[in-house]
Coordinates of C-alpha atoms and ligand atoms in Angstrom, one line a residue:
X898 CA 44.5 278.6 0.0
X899 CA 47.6 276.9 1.2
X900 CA 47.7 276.0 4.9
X901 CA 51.6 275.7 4.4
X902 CA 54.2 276.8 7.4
X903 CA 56.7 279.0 6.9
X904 CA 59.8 277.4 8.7
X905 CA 61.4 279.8 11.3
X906 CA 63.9 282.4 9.9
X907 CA 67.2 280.7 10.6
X908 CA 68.9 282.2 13.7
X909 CA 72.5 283.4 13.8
X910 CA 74.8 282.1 16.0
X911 CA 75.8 285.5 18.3
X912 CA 79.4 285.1 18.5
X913 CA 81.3 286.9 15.8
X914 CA 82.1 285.4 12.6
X915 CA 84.2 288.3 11.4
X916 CA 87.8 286.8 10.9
X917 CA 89.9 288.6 13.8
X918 CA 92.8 288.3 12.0
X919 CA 91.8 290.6 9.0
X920 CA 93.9 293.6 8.5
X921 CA 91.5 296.3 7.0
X922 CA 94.4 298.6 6.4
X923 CA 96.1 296.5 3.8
X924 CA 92.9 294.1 3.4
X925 CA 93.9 290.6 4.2
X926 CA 95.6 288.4 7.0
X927 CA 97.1 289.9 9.6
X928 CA 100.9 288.9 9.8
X929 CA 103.5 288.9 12.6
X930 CA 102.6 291.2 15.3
X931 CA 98.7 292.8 16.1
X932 CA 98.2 296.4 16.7
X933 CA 94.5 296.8 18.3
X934 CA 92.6 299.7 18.3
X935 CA 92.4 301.9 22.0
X936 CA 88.8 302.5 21.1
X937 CA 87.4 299.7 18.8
X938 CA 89.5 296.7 19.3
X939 CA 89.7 296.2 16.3
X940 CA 93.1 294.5 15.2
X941 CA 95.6 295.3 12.3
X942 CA 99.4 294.4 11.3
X943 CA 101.2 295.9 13.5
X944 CA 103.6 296.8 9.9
X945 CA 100.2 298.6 8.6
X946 CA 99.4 300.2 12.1
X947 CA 102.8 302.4 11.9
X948 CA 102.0 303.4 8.4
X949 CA 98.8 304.6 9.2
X950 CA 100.1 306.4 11.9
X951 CA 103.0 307.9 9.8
X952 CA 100.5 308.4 7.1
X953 CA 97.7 310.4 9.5
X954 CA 95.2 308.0 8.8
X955 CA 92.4 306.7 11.3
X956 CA 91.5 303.3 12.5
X957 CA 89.1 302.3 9.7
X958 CA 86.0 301.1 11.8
X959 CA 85.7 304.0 14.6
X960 CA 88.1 307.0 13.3
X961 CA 89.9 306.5 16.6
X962 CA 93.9 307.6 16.0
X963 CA 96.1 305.1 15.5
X964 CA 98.1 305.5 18.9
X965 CA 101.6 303.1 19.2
Ligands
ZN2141 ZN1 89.1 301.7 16.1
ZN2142 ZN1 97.9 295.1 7.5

């Protein structure tokens, strides 16, 4: 029988690590201007966010429209 402790689970710092400045419409740094998302916040190129919107595609984390 080992009477070893198990050390605590380490605990996650609560702010957000997710890099804001990630575009998930073209995948990678957001450059120049930010579009954010009405509903989610969530923040894309500006470039990609006029695309999307010409393209009928949704905001990639909530399915909110892309509104300009
Ligand atoms: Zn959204
Ligand atoms: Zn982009």
């Amino acid at each position: 029988m080992s009477d070893k402790k198990v050390p605590p689970p380490p605990i996650l710092p609560p702010s957000v690590t997710f890099n804001e400045r990630f575009c998930l419409f073209h995948k990678g740094d957001i450059k120049g201007e930010i579009y954010t998302c009405p509903a989610c916040k969530t923040k894309y190129c500006l470039e990609c966010a006029e695309k999307a919107k010409k393209e009928g595609k949704l905001c990639i984390k909530c399915k909110y429209l892309v509104l300009m």
